Coordinates of C-alpha atoms and ligand atoms in Angstrom, one line a residue:
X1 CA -44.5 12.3 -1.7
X2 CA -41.1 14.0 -0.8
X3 CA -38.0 14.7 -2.1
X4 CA -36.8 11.5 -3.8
X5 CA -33.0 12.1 -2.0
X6 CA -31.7 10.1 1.1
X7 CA -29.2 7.9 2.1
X8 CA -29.5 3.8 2.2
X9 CA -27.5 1.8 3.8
X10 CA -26.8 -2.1 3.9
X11 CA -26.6 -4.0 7.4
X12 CA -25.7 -6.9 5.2
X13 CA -22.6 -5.0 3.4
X14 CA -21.6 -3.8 7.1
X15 CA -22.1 -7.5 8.8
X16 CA -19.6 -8.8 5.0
X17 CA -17.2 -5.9 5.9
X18 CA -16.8 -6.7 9.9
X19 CA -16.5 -10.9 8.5
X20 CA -13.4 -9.2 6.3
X21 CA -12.1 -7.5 9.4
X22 CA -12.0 -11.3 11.4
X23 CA -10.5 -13.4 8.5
X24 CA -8.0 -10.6 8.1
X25 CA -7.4 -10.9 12.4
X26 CA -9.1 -14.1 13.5
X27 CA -7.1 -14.1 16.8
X28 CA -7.8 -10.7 17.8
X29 CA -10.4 -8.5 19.5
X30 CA -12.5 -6.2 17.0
X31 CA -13.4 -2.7 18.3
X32 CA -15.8 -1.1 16.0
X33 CA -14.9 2.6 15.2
X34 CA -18.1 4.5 14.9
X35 CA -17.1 7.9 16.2
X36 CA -19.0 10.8 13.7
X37 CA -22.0 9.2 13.4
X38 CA -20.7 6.0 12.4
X39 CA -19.1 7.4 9.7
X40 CA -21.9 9.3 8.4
X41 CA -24.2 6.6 7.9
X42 CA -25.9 6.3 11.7
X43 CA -25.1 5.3 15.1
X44 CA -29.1 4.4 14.8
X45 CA -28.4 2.1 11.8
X46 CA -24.9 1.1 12.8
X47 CA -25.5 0.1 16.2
X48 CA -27.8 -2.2 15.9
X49 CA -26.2 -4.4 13.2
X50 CA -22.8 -4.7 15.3
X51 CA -24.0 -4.8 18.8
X52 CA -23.2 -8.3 20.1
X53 CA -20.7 -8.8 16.6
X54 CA -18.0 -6.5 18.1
X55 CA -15.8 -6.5 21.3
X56 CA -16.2 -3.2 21.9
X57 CA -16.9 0.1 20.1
X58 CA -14.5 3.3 20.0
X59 CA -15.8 6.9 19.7
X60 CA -14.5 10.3 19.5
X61 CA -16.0 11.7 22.5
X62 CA -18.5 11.4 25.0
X63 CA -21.5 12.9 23.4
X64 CA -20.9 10.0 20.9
X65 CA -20.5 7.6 23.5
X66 CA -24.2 8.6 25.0
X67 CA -26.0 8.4 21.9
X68 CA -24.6 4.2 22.2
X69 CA -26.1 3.8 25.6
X70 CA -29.2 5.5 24.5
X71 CA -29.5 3.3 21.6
X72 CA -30.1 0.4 24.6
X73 CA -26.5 -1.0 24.1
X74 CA -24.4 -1.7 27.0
X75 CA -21.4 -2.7 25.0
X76 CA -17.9 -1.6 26.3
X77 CA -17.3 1.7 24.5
X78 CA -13.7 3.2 24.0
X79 CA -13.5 7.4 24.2
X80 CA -10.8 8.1 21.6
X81 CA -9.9 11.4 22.9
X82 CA -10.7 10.9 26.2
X83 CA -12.0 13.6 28.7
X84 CA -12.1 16.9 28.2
X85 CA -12.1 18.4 31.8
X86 CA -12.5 16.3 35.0
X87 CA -16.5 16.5 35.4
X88 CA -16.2 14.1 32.2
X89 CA -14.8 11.1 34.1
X90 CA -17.3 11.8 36.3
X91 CA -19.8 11.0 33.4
X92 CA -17.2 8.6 31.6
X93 CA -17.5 6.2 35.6
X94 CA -21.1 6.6 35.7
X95 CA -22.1 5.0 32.0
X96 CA -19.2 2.4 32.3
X97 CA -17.5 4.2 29.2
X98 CA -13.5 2.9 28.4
X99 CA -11.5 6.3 28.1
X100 CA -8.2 6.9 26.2
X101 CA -5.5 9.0 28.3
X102 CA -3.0 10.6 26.4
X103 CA -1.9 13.3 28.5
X104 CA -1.1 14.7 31.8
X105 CA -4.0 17.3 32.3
X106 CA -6.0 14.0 31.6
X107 CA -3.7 12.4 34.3
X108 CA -4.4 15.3 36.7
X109 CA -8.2 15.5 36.7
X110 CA -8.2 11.9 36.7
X111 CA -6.7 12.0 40.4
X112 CA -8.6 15.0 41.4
X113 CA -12.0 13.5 41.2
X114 CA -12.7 10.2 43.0
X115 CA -15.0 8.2 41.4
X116 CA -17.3 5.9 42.4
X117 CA -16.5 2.8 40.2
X118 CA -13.4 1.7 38.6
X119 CA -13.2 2.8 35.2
X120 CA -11.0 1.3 32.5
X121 CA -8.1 3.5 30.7
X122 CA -6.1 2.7 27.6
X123 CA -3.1 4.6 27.6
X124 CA -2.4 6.2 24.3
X125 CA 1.5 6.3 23.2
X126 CA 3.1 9.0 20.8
X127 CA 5.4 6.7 18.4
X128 CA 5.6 8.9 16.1
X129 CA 2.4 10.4 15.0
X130 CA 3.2 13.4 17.1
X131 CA -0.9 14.3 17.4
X132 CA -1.7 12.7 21.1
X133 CA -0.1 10.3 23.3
X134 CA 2.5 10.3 26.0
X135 CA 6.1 10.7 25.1
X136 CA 7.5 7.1 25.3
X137 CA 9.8 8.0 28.3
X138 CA 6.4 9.3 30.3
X139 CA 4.8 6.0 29.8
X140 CA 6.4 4.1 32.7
X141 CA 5.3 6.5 35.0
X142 CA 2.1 7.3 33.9
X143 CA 1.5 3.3 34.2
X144 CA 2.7 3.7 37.6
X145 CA 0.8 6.4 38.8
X146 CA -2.2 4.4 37.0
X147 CA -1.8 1.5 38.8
X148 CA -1.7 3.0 42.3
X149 CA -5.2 5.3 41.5
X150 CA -8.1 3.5 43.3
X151 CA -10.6 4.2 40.7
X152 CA -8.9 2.7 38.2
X153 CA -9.2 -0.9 36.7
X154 CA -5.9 -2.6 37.0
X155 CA -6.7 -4.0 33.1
X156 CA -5.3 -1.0 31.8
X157 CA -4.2 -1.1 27.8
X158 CA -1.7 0.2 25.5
X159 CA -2.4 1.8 22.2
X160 CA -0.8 3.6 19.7
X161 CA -2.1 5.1 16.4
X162 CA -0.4 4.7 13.0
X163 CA 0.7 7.7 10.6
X164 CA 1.2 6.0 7.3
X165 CA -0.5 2.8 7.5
X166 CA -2.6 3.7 4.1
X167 CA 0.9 4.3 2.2
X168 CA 1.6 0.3 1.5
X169 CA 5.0 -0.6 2.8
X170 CA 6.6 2.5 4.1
X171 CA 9.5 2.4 6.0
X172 CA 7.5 4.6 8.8
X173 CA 4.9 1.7 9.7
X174 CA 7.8 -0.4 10.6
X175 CA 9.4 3.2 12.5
X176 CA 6.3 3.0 14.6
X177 CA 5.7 -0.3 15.4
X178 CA 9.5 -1.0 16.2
X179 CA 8.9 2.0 18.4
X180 CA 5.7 0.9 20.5
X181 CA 6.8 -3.1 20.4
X182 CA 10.4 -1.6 22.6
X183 CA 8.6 -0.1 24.6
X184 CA 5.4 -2.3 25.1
X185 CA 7.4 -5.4 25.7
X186 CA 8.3 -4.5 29.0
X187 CA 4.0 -4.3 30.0
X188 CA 3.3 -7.7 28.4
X189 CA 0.6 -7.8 31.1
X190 CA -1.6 -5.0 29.1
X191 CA -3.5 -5.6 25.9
X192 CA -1.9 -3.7 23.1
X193 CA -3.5 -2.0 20.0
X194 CA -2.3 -0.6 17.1
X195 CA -4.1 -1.1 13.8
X196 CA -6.8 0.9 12.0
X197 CA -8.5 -0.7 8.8
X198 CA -5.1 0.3 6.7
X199 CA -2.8 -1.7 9.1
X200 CA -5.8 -4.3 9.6
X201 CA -5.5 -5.2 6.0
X202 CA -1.8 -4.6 5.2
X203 CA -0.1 -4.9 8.3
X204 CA -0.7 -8.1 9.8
X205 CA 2.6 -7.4 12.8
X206 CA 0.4 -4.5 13.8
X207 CA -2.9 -6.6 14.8
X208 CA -1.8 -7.0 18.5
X209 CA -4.6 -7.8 20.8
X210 CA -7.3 -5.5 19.8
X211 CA -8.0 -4.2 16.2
X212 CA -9.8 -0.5 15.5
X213 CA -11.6 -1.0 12.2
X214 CA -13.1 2.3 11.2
X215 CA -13.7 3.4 7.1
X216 CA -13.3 -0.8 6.1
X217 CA -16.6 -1.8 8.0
X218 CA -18.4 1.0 5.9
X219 CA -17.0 -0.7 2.8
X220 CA -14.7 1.8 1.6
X221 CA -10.9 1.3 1.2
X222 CA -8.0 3.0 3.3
X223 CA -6.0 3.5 0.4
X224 CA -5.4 5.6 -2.6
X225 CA -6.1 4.1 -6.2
X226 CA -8.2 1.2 -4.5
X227 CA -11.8 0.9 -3.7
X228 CA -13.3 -0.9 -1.2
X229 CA -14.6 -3.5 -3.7
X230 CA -11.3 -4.4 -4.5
X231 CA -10.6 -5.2 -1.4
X232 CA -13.3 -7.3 -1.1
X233 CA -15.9 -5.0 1.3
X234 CA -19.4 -4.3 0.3
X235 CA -20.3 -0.1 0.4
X236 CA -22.4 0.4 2.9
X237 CA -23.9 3.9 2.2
X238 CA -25.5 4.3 -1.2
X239 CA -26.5 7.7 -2.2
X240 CA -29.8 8.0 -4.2
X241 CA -32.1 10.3 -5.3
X242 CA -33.9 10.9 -8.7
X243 CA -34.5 12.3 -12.2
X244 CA -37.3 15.2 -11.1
X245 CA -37.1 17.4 -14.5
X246 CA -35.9 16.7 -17.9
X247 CA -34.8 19.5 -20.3
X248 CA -34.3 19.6 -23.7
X249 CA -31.8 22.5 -24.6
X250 CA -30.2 23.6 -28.0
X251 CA -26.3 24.0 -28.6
X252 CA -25.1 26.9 -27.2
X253 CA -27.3 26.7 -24.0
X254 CA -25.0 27.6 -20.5
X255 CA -26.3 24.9 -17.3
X256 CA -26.1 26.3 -13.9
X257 CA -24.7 29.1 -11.9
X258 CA -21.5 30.8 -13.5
X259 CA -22.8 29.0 -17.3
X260 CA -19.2 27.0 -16.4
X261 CA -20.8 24.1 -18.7
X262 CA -22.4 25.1 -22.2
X263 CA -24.0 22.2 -24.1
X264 CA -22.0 21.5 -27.8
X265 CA -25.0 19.7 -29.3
X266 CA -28.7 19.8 -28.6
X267 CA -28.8 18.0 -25.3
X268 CA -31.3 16.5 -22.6
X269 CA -30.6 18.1 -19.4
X270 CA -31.9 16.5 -16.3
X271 CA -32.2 18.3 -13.1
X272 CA -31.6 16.1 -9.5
X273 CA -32.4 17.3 -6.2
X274 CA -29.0 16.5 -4.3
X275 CA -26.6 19.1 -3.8
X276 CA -23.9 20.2 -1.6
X277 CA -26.5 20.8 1.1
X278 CA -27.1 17.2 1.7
X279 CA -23.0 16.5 1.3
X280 CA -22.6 15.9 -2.3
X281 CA -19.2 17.7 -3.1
X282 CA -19.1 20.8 -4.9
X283 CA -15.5 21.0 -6.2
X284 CA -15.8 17.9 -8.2
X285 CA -13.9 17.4 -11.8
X286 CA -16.1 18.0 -15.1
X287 CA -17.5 14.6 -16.4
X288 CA -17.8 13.2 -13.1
X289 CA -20.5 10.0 -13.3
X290 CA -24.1 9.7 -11.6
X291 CA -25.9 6.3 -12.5
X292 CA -28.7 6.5 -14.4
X293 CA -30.6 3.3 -14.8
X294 CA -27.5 1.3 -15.2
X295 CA -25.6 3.9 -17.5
X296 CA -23.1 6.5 -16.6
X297 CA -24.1 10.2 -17.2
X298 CA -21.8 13.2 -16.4
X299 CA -22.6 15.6 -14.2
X300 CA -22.5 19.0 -16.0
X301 CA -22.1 22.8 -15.0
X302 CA -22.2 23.8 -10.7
X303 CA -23.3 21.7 -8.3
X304 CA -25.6 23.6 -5.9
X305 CA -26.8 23.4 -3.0
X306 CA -30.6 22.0 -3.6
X307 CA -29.5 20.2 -7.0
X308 CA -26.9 19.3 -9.6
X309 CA -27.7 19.0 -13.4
X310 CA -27.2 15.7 -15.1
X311 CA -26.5 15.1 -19.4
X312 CA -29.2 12.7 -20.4
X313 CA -28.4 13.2 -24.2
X314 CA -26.5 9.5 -24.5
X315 CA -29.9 7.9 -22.5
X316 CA -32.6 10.2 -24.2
X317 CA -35.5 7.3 -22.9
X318 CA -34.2 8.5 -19.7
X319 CA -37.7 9.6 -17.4
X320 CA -38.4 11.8 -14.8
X321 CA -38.8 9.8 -11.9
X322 CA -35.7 7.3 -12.6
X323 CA -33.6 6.7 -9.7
X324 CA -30.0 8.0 -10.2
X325 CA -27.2 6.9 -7.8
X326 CA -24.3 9.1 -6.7
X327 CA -22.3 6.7 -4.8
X328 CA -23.1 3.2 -3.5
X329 CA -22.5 -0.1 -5.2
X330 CA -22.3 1.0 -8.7
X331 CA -20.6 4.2 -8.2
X332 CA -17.4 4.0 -5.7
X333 CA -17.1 6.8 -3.6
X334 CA -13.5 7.1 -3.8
X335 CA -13.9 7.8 -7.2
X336 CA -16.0 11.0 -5.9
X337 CA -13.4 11.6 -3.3
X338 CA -11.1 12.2 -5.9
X339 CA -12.9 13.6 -8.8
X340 CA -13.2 16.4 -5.7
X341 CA -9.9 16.4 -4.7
X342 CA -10.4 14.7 -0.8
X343 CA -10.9 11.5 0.7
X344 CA -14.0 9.0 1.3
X345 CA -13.8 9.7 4.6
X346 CA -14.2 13.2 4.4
X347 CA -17.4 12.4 2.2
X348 CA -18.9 10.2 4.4
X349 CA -18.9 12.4 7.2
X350 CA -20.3 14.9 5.6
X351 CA -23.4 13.8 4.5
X352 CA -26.1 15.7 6.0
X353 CA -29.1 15.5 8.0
X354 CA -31.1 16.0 5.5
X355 CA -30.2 13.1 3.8
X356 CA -31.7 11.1 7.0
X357 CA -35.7 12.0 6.4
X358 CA -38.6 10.4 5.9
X359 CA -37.2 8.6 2.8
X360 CA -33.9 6.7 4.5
X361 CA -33.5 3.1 4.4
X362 CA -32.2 -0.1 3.9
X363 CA -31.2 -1.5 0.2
Ligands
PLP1 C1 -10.6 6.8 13.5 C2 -9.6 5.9 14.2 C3 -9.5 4.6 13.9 C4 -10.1 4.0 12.6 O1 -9.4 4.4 11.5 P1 -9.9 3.9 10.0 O2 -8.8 4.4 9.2 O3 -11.2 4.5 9.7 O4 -9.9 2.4 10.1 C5 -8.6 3.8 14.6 N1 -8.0 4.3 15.7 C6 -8.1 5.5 16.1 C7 -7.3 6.0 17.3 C8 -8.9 6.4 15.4 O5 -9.0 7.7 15.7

């Protein structure tokens, strides 16, 4: 027996969410972002379902990019950040990996190391995000110098990341894209790419050649006040663990470290072995829900590290041993995100290890 605590996650709510990322832009490429461990829930899990679904995938950096060719796939596979010294197109040439150049040290080893086999390079613009990317006056002759390397494939792309594309409608989306399409036009011959799962289901203008789905293929939404639900994508990551004590407390009785939650009535206490050790958040708001058996029970007093204390007193046939979810299907994770003050994202990516034992699966 072990700890009842672990992570599913659903290859059928991941294959739903990449069908909503093709009706929303049948024409275009999908490249599946899966950089930080697919977004918390497992390049082993994620992998698998999308290989042969997806164009191409995108990570953050190479290390990522490895675990996908030791997971037996030979997809294409897109480094977001690109190399970090000049040994890493070494590597990047050797595994067939796609690498994003954004700036001229990139530029420089890039020249400095001949490599053995052409390797493909997206060139990432600055149009306003000011995080990476070439200035839009560098471009042209980055492309030229580019063009005239030997080791690299003359099927070199354009990209551009968007600042705003969660905020609905702002003026700054249109900023950007007026920005990149001006400059862009004149290198029709390249493949462009611009949107992320915000532009990919708000900002059809954006879609380009090749879209860059990250948080929508896990089934969570890319914008505030929405869930992924109503956007019509499946969560892919449920949370579960279970009821392993059950208390019964009178009035009066402080829960937890700091006694920052003291009962009002006689209550049934019930103690669950997740805490902010296996990426449960520990700033949430009071009254935040676990489900319990199809019912909603606050969480009460600290969460800690090992465990979190649940109020049972509305559900008193409640039994040790019940399963209680913290976020999946029945309990949105944006509604966790914001009961703690952060985004899903940020959620996602932090659950731990220790949520991928014995006990993780499918559901
Ligand atoms: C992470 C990332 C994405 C995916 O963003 P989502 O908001 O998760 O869809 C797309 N493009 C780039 C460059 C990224 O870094």
């Amino acid at each position: 027996m072990s700890r009842p605590t672990c992570l599913l996650t659903s290859a059928n709510a991941l294959l739903h969410n990449l069908k909503r990322v093709k009706a929303c832009a049948p024409q275009q490429k999908v490249m599946a972002v899966v950089k930080a461990n697919a977004y918390g829930t497992g390049l082993d899990f994620a992998i698998p379902v999308l290989n042969g679904q997806v164009d191409a995938f995108a990570v953050s950096c190479l290390e990522e990019a490895l675990k996908i060719r030791e997971l037996g796939s030979r997809a294409s596979c897109l480094v977001l950040q690109g190399v970090f010294n000049a040994e890493e197109w070494r590597v990047a040439a050797r595994y067939g990996f796609d690498c994003v150049i954004h700036h001229q040290a990139q530029l420089k080893w890039l020249l400095s190391v001949p490599l053995p086999s052409k390797i493909k390079v997206w060139v990432k613009i600055n149009t306003g995000m000011h995080r990476l990317g070439f200035a839009m006056d560098e471009v042209e002759e980055v492309l030229r110098t580019l063009e005239s390397c030997p080791w690299v494939d003359k099927d070199i792309r354009l990209m551009t990341h968007l600042a705003r594309a969660d905020e609905r409608g702002h003026p700054y989306n249109d900023f950007q894209f007026n920005a990149f399409n001006a400059m862009s036009g004149s290198f029709k011959k390249y493949a462009h790419s611009i949107a992320n799962s915000a532009a990919i289901l708000s900002l059809p203008k954006t879609h380009a050649d090749v879209v860059r789905p990250g948080i929508m293929l896990y089934g969570v939404s890319p914008f505030e006040n929405q869930t992924g639900v109503d956007l019509g994508l499946m969560p892919v990551a449920r949370l579960m663990s279970a009821i392993t004590v059950i208390h019964h407390y009178p009035a009066g009785s402080s829960i937890g470290y700091g006694g920052t939650y003291t009962t009002d009535r006689p209550s049934i206490i019930g103690i669950v072995p997740v805490g902010y050790g296996d990426g449960y958040p520990r700033h949430i708001q009071p009254q935040t829900p676990v489900w319990v058996n199809g019912v909603m029970v606050p969480v009460v007093g600290r969460v800690s590290m090992d465990m979190l204390t649940i109020d049972l007193t509305t559900i008193p046939d409640a039994q040790e041993g019940d399963p209680v979810e913290l976020w999946g299907p029945n309990i949105p994770i944006e509604q966790i995100a914001t009961s703690a003050g952060t985004i899903a994202y940020e959620l996602l990516c932090q659950m731990t290890d220790r949520l991928r034992g014995s006990a993780t699966g499918l559901f």
